[in-house]
Tab-separated table of C-alpha atoms in Angstrom:
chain	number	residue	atom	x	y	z
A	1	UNK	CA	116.734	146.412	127.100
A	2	UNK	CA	117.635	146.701	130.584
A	3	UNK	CA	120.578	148.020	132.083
A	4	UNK	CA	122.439	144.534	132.174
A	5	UNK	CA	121.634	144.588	128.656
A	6	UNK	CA	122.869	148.005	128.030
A	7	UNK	CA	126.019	147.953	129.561
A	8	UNK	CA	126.539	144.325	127.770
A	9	UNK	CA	125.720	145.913	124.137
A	10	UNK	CA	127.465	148.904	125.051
A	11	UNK	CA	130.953	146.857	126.196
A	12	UNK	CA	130.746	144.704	123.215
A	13	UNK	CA	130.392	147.456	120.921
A	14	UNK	CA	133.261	149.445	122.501
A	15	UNK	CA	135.731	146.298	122.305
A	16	UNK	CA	136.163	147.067	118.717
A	17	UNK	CA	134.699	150.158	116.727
A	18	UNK	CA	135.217	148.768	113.408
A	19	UNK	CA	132.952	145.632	114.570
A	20	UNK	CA	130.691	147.366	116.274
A	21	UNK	CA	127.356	147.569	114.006
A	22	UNK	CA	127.727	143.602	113.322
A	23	UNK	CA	127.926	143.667	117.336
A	24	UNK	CA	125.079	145.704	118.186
A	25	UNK	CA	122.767	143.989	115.223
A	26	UNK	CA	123.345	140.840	116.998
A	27	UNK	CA	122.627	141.879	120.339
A	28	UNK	CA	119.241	143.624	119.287
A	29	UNK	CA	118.639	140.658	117.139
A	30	UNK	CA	119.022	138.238	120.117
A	31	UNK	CA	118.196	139.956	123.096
A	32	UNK	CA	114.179	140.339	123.417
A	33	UNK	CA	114.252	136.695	122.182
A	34	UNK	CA	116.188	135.610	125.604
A	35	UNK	CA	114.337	138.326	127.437
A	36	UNK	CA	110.842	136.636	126.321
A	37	UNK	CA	112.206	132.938	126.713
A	38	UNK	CA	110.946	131.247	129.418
A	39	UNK	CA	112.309	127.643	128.616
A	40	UNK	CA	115.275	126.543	129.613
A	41	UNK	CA	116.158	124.178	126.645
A	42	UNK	CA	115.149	127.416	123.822
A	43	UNK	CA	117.218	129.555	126.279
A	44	UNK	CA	120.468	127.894	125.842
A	45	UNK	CA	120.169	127.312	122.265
A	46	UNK	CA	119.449	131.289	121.719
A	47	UNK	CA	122.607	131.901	123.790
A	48	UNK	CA	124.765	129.231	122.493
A	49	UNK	CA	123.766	131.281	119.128
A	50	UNK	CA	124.684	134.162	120.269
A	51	UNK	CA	128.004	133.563	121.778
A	52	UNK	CA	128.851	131.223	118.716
A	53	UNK	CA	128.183	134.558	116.353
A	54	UNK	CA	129.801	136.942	118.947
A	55	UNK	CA	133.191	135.225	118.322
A	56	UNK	CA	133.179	133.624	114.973
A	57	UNK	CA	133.302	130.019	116.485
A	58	UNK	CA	132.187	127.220	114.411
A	59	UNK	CA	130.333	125.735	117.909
A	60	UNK	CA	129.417	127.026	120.657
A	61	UNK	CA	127.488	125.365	123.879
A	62	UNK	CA	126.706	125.865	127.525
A	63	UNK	CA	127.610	123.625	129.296
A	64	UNK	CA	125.753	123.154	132.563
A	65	UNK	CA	126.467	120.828	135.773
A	66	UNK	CA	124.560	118.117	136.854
A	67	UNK	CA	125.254	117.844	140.526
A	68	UNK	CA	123.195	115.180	141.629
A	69	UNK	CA	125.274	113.068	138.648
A	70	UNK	CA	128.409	114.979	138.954
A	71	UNK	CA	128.570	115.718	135.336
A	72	UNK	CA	128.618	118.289	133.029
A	73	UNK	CA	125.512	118.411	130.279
A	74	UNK	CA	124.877	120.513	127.311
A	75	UNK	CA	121.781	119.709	124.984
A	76	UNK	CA	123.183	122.918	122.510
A	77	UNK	CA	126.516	121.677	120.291
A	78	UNK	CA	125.882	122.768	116.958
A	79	UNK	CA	125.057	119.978	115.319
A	80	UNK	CA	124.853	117.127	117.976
A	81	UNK	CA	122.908	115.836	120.366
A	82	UNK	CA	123.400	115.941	123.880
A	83	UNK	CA	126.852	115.444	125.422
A	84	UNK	CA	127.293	114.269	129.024
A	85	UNK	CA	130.946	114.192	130.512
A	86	UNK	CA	132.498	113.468	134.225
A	87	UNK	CA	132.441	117.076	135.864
A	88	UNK	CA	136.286	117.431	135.747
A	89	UNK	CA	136.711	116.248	132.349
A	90	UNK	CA	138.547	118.058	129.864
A	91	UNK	CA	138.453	122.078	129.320
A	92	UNK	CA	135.491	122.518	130.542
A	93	UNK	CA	135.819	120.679	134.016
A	94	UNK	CA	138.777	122.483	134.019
A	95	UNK	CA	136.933	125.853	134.107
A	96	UNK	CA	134.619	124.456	136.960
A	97	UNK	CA	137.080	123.463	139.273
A	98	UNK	CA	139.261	126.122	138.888
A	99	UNK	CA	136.814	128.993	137.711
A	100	UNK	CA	139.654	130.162	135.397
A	101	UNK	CA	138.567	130.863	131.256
A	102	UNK	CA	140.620	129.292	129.018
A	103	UNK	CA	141.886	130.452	125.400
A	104	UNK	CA	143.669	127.529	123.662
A	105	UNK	CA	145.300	127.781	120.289
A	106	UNK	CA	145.267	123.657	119.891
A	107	UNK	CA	143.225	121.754	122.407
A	108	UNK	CA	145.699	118.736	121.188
A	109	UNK	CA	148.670	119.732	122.153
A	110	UNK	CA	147.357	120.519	125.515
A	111	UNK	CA	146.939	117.592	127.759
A	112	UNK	CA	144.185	118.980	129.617
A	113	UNK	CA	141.843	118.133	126.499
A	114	UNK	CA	139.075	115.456	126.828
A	115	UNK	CA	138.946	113.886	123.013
A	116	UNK	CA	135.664	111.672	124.071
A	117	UNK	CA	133.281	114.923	122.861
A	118	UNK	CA	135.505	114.413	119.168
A	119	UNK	CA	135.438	110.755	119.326
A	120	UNK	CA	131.904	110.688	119.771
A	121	UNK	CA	130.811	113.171	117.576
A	122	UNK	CA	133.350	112.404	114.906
A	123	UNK	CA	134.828	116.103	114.919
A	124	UNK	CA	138.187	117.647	114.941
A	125	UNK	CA	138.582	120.370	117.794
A	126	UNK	CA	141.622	122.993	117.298
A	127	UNK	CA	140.893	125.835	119.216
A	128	UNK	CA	138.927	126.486	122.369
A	129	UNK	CA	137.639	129.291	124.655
A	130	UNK	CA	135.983	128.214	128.424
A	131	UNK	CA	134.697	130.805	130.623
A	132	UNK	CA	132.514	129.903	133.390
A	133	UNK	CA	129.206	131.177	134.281
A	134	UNK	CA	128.720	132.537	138.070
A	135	UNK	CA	125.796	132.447	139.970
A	136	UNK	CA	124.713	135.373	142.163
A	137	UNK	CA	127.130	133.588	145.243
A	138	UNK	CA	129.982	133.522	143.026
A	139	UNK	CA	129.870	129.530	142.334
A	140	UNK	CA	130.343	128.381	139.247
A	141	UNK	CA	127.310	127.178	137.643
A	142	UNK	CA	128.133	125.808	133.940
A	143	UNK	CA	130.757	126.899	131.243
A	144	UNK	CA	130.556	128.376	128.088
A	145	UNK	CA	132.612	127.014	125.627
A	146	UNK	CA	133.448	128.041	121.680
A	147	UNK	CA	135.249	125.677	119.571
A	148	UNK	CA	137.040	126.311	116.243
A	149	UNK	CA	137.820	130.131	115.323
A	150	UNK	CA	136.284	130.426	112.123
A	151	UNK	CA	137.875	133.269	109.076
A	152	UNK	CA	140.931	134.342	108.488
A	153	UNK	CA	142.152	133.779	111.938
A	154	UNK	CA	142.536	130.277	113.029
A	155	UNK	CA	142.921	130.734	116.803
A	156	UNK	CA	140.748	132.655	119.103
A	157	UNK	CA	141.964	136.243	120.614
A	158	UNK	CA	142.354	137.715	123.795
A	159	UNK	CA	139.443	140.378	122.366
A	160	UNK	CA	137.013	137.509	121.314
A	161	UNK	CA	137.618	135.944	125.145
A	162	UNK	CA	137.014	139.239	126.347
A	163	UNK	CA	133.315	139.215	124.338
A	164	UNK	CA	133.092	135.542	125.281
A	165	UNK	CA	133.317	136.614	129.277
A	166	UNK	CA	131.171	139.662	128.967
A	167	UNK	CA	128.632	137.176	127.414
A	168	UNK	CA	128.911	134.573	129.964
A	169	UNK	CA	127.870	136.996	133.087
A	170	UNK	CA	124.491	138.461	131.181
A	171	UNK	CA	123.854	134.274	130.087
A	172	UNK	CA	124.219	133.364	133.654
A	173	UNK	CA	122.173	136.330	135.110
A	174	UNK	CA	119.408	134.812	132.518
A	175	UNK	CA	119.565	131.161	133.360
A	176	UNK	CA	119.667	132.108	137.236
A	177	UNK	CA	116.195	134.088	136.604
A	178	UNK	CA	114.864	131.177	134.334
A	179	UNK	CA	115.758	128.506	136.992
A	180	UNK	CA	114.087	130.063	139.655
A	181	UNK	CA	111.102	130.803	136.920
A	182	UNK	CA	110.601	126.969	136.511
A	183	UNK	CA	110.607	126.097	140.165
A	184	UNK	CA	108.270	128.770	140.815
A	185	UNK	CA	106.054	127.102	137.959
A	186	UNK	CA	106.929	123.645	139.248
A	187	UNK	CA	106.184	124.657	142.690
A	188	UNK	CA	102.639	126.107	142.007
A	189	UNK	CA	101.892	123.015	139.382
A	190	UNK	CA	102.407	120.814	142.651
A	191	UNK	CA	100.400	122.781	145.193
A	192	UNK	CA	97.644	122.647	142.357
A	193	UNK	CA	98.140	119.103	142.139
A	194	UNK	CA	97.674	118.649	145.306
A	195	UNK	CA	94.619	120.552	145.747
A	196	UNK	CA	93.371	118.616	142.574
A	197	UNK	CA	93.891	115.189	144.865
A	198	UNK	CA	92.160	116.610	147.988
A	199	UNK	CA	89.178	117.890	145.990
A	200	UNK	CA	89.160	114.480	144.089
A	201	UNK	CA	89.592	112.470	147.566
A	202	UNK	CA	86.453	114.735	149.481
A	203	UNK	CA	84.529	114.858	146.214
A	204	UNK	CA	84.655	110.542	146.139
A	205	UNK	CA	83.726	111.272	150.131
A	206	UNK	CA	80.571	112.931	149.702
A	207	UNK	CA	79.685	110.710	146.652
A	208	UNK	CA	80.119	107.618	148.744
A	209	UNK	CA	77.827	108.918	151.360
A	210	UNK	CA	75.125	109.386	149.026
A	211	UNK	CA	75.757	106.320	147.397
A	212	UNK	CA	76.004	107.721	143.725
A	213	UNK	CA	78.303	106.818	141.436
A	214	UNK	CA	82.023	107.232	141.908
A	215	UNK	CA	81.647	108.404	137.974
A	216	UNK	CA	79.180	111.392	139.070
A	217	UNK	CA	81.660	113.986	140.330
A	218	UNK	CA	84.083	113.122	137.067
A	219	UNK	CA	81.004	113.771	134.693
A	220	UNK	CA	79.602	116.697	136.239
A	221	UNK	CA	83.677	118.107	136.462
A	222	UNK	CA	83.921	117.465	132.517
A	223	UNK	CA	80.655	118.841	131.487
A	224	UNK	CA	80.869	122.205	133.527
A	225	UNK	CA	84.249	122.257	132.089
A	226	UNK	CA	82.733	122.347	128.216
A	227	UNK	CA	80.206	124.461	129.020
A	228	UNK	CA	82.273	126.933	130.227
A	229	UNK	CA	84.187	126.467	127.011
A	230	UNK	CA	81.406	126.564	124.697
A	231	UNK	CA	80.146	129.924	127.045
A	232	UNK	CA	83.178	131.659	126.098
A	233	UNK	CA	85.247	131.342	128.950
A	234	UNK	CA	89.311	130.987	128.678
A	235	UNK	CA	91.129	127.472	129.057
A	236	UNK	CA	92.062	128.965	132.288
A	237	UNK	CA	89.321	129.738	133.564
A	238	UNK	CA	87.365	126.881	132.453
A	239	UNK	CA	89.894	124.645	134.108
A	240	UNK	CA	89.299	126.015	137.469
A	241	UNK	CA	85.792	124.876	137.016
A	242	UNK	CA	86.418	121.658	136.224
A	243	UNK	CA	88.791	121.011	139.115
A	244	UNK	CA	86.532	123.101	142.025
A	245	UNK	CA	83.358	121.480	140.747
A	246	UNK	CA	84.219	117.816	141.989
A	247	UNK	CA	83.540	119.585	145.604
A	248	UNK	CA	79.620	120.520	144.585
A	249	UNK	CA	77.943	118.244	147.074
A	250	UNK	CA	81.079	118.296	149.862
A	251	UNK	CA	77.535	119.462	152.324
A	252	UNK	CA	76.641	115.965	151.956
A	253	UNK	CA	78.528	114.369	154.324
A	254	UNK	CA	76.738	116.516	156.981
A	255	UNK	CA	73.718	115.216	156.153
A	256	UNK	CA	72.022	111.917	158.058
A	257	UNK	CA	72.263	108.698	156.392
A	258	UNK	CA	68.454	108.152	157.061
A	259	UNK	CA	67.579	111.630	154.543
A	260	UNK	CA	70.345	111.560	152.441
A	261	UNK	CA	69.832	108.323	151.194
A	262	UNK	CA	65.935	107.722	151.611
A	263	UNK	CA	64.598	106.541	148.431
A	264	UNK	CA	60.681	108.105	148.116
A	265	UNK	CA	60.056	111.715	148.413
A	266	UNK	CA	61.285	113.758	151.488
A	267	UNK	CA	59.162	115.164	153.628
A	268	UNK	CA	58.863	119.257	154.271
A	269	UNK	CA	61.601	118.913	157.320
A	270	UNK	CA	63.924	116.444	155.347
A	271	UNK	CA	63.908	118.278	152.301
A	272	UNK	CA	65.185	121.162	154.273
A	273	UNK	CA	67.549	118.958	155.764
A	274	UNK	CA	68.874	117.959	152.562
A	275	UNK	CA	68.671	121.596	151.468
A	276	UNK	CA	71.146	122.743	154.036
A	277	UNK	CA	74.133	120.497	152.197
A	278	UNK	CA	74.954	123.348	149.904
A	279	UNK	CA	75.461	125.840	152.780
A	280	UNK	CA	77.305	123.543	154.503
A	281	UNK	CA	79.709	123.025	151.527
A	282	UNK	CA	80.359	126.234	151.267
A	283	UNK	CA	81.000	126.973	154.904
A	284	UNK	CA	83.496	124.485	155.426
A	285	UNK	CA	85.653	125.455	152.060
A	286	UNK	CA	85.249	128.641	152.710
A	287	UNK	CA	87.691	128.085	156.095
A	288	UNK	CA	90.692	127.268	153.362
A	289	UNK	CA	93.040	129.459	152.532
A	290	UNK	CA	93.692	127.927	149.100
A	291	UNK	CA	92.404	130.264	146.665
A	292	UNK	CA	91.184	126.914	144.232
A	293	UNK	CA	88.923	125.452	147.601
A	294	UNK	CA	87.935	129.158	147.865
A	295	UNK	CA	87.057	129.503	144.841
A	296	UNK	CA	85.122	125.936	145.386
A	297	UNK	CA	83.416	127.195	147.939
A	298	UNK	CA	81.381	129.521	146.205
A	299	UNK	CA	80.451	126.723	143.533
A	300	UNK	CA	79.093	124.438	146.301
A	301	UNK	CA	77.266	127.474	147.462
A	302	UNK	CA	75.357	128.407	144.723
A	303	UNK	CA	75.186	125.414	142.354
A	304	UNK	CA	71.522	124.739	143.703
A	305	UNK	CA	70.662	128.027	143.070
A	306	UNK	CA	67.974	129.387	140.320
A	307	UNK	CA	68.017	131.773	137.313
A	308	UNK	CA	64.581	133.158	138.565
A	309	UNK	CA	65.108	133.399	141.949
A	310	UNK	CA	63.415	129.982	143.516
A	311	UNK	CA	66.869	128.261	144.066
A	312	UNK	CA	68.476	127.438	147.565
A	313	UNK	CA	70.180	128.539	149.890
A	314	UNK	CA	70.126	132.389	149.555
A	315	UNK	CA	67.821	132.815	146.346
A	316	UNK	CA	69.575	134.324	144.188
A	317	UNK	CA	68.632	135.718	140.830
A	318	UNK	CA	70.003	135.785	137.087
A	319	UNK	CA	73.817	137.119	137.591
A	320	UNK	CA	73.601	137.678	141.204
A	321	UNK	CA	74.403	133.884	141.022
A	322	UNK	CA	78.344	132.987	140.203
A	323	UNK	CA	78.944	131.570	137.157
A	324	UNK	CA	80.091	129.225	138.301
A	325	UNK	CA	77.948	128.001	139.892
A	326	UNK	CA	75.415	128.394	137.062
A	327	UNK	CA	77.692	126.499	135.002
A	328	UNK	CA	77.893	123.482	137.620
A	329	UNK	CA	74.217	123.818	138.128
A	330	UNK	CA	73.270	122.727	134.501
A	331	UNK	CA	75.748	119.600	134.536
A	332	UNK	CA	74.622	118.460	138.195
A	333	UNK	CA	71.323	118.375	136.889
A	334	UNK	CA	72.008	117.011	133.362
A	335	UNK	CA	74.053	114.292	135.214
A	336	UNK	CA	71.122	113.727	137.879
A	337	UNK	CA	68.338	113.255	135.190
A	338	UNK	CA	70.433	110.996	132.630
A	339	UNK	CA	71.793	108.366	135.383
A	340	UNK	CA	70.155	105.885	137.292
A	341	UNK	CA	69.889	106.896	141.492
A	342	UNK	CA	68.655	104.635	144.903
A	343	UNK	CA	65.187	106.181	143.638
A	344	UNK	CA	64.642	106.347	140.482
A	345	UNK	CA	66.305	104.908	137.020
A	346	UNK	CA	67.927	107.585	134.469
A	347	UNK	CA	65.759	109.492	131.880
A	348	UNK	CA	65.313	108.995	128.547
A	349	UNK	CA	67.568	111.252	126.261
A	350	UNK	CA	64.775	112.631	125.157
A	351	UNK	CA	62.737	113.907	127.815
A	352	UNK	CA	66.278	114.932	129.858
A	353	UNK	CA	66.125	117.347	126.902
A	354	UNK	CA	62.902	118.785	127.073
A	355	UNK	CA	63.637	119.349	130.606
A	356	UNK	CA	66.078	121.050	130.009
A	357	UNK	CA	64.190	123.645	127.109
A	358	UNK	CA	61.473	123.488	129.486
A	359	UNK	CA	63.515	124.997	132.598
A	360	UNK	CA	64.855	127.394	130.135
A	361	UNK	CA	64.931	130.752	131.713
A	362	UNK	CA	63.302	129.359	134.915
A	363	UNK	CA	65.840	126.847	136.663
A	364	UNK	CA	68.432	127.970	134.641
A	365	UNK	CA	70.415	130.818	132.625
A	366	UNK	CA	69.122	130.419	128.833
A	367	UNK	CA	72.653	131.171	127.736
A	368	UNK	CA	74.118	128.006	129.256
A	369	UNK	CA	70.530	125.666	127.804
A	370	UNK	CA	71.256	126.713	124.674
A	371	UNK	CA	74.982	126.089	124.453
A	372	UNK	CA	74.461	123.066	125.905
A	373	UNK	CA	71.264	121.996	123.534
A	374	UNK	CA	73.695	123.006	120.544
A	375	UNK	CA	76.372	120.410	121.873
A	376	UNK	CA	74.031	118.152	122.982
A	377	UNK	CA	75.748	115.202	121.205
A	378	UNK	CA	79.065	115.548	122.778
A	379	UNK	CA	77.530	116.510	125.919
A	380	UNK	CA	75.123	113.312	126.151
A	381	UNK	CA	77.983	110.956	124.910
A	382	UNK	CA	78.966	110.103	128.148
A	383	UNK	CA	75.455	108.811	129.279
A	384	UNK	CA	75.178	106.802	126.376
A	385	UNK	CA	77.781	105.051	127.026
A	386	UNK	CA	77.489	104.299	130.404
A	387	UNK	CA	73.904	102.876	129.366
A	388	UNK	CA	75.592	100.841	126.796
A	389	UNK	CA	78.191	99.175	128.894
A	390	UNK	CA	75.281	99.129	131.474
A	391	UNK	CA	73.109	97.023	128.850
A	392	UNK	CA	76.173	95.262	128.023
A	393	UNK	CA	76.852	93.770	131.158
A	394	UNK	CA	73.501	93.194	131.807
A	395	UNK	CA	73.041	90.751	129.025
A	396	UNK	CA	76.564	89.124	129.849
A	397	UNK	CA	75.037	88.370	133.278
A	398	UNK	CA	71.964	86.933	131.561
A	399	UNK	CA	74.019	84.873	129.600
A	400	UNK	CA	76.128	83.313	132.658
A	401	UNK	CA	73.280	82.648	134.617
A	402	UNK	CA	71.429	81.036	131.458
A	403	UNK	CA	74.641	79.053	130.623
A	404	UNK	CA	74.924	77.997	134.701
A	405	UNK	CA	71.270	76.869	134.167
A	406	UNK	CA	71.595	74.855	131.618
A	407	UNK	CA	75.008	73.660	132.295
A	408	UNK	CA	73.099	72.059	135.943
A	409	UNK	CA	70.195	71.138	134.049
A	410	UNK	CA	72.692	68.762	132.394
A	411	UNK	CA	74.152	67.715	134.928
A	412	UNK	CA	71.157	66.578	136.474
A	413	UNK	CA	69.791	65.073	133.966
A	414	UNK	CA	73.214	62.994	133.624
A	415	UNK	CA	73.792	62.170	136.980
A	416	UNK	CA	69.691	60.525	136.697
A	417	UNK	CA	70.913	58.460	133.816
């Protein structure tokens, strides 16, 4: 524990010696579960736990305000579901506005008492402990509250407030640190997001240039991302993959119109032309500061690139090339065999495969061909159903303009009648 935690355990413990080992079993029973809880919904739960064992209370919840509703929220009453009130309603709006704890012997006989929570929830409320939880500039921030002294003793005491209060300053110390947790998270989720949309939005750029398929960057994104998978890589790591590899061909929109789309064979000059795309992908991510287009810079750099050395635009060899890069290499190609281009129609499955066996070794890392032969269902699927829906709407077509055909034939031949 750390030294909030100590000195909680060890002021809890001291408030009564004869309670003290049910005390301190609790603490070390609850403690490195709050510690290792980063969700704020599990959080309050594990406190309103806590604090309801602390004090012998038959419910206990944290109460927590809403201020963009002005209301007060708890998701963690024993045995209901969540419970919104006005922010100045009953005992617990009492504690907010006033930042005073409470200790009330019977909340009905007190006309500061809000019965809506019992008339909702069907229960009968006697006594009641509030003591609001501070944030680090002294405001208050939410309120815990324990209903119903349970044992001997109907009522709660001045001790159990005490415990109650001591409670309440480690719970808010935790739910200050988890807050800021999430919007940390939620703040690097939307940066990632965002980089996600601008390598989506210059990925569909380049693509359009080139006059592929808007699908291309989406398959070749997907398949590096299994790959890297089925290579061994984490989830993590994988997923950075799949969202830098959209960016592979970003080069192409420095290339002219009249090479990058020509539809026979380049010439010695225009091949190097076209060559130069990958370099130029790579120089202009690499001007980011984002570590994701970084990190997409070095794909775009070396997906062209060959296991045995013959690859473009620095010739690398074997692991001297990112992984990367390998990884996007093998899909790039896989996708630029199996689909149809300005110059030439798709593959068959078959031969894509051999091609693949073939370059082995040579064009690229045998690791990666032989995950990728051992998948090779899953990792064709996509092509054959783009072919499908190809064929499908090929023979729809055939089938309107046979039906418009016939459908003027007839009407030719009635209008000559």
């Amino acid at each position: 524990m750390d030294t909030c935690e100590q000195n909680l355990a060890k002021n809890l413990a001291a408030s009564d010696s004869q309670d003290s080992d049910r005390i301190l079993g609790l603490l070390f029973s609850y403690m490195p579960k709050i510690a290792a809880e980063r969700k704020m919904q599990n959080l309050l739960v594990l406190m309103a736990d806590l604090g309801r064992l602390l004090v012998s209370a038959d419910r206990c919840s944290l109460w927590l305000i809403d201020g963009e509703r002005n209301e007060l929220w708890t998701k963690v009453a024993h045995g209901v579901s969540e419970l919104r009130i006005p922010i100045n309603a009953g005992f617990v709006g009492h504690s907010v506005k006033t930042g005073e704890a409470l200790l009330i012997e019977d909340a009905y006989k007190d006309e500061r008492f809000d019965r809506r929570s019992d008339e909702k929830t069907h229960y009968r409320t006697t006594s009641v402990m509030t003591v609001p939880l501070m944030d680090g500039s002294g405001k208050v921030m939410g309120v815990y509250q324990a209903i119903n002294k349970q044992g001997v003793n109907s009522v709660f005491s001045s001790q159990d407030l005490e415990r109650l209060a001591l409670t309440a300053v480690y719970s808010a110390k935790t739910i200050e640190s988890a807050r800021l947790t999430a919007e940390l998270e939620a703040s690097k989720d939307e940066l990632e997001a965002t980089q996600e949309e601008l390598i989506h939005i210059l990925g569909d750029v380049s693509e359009s240039r080139s006059r592929e398929t808007g699908d291309h960057i989406q398959r070749v994104a997907q398949i590096s991302y299994k790959l890297a998978l089925y290579y061994g890589l984490s989830e993590d790591e994988a997923r950075r993959i799949r969202l830098a590899a959209p960016m592979h061909d970003l080069g192409k929109v420095g290339i002219p119109d009249a090479v990058l789309n020509k539809p026979g064979r380049f010439t010695d000059e225009e091949y190097e032309i076209m060559k130069s795309h990958a370099i130029k992908g790579e120089q202009t991510l690499r001007k980011s500061k984002r570590e994701l287009l970084v990190f997409a810079a070095t794909l775009a750099g070396s997906h062209h690139e060959r296991w045995d050395g013959k690859g473009y635009p620095k010739g690398l060899k074997g692991e001297e090339i990112p992984l990367a890069g390998r990884i996007c290499a093998v899909a790039d190609v896989l996708d630029a065999l199996s689909s149809p281009r300005c110059y030439k129609p798709g593959w068959p499955e078959e031969k894509v495969k051999e091609e693949f066996i073939k370059q082995r070794g040579a064009q690229f890392q045998p690791e990666l061909v032989d995950v990728l032969i051992e998948h090779w269902d899953e990792m064709f699927d996509c092509f054959r159903q783009a072919r499908a829906e190809m064929e499908a709407a090929r023979a729809a077509e055939a089938a309107t303009m046979l039906a418009e055909a016939k459908a003027a034939e007839e009407s030719k031949c009635s209008g000559a009648s």
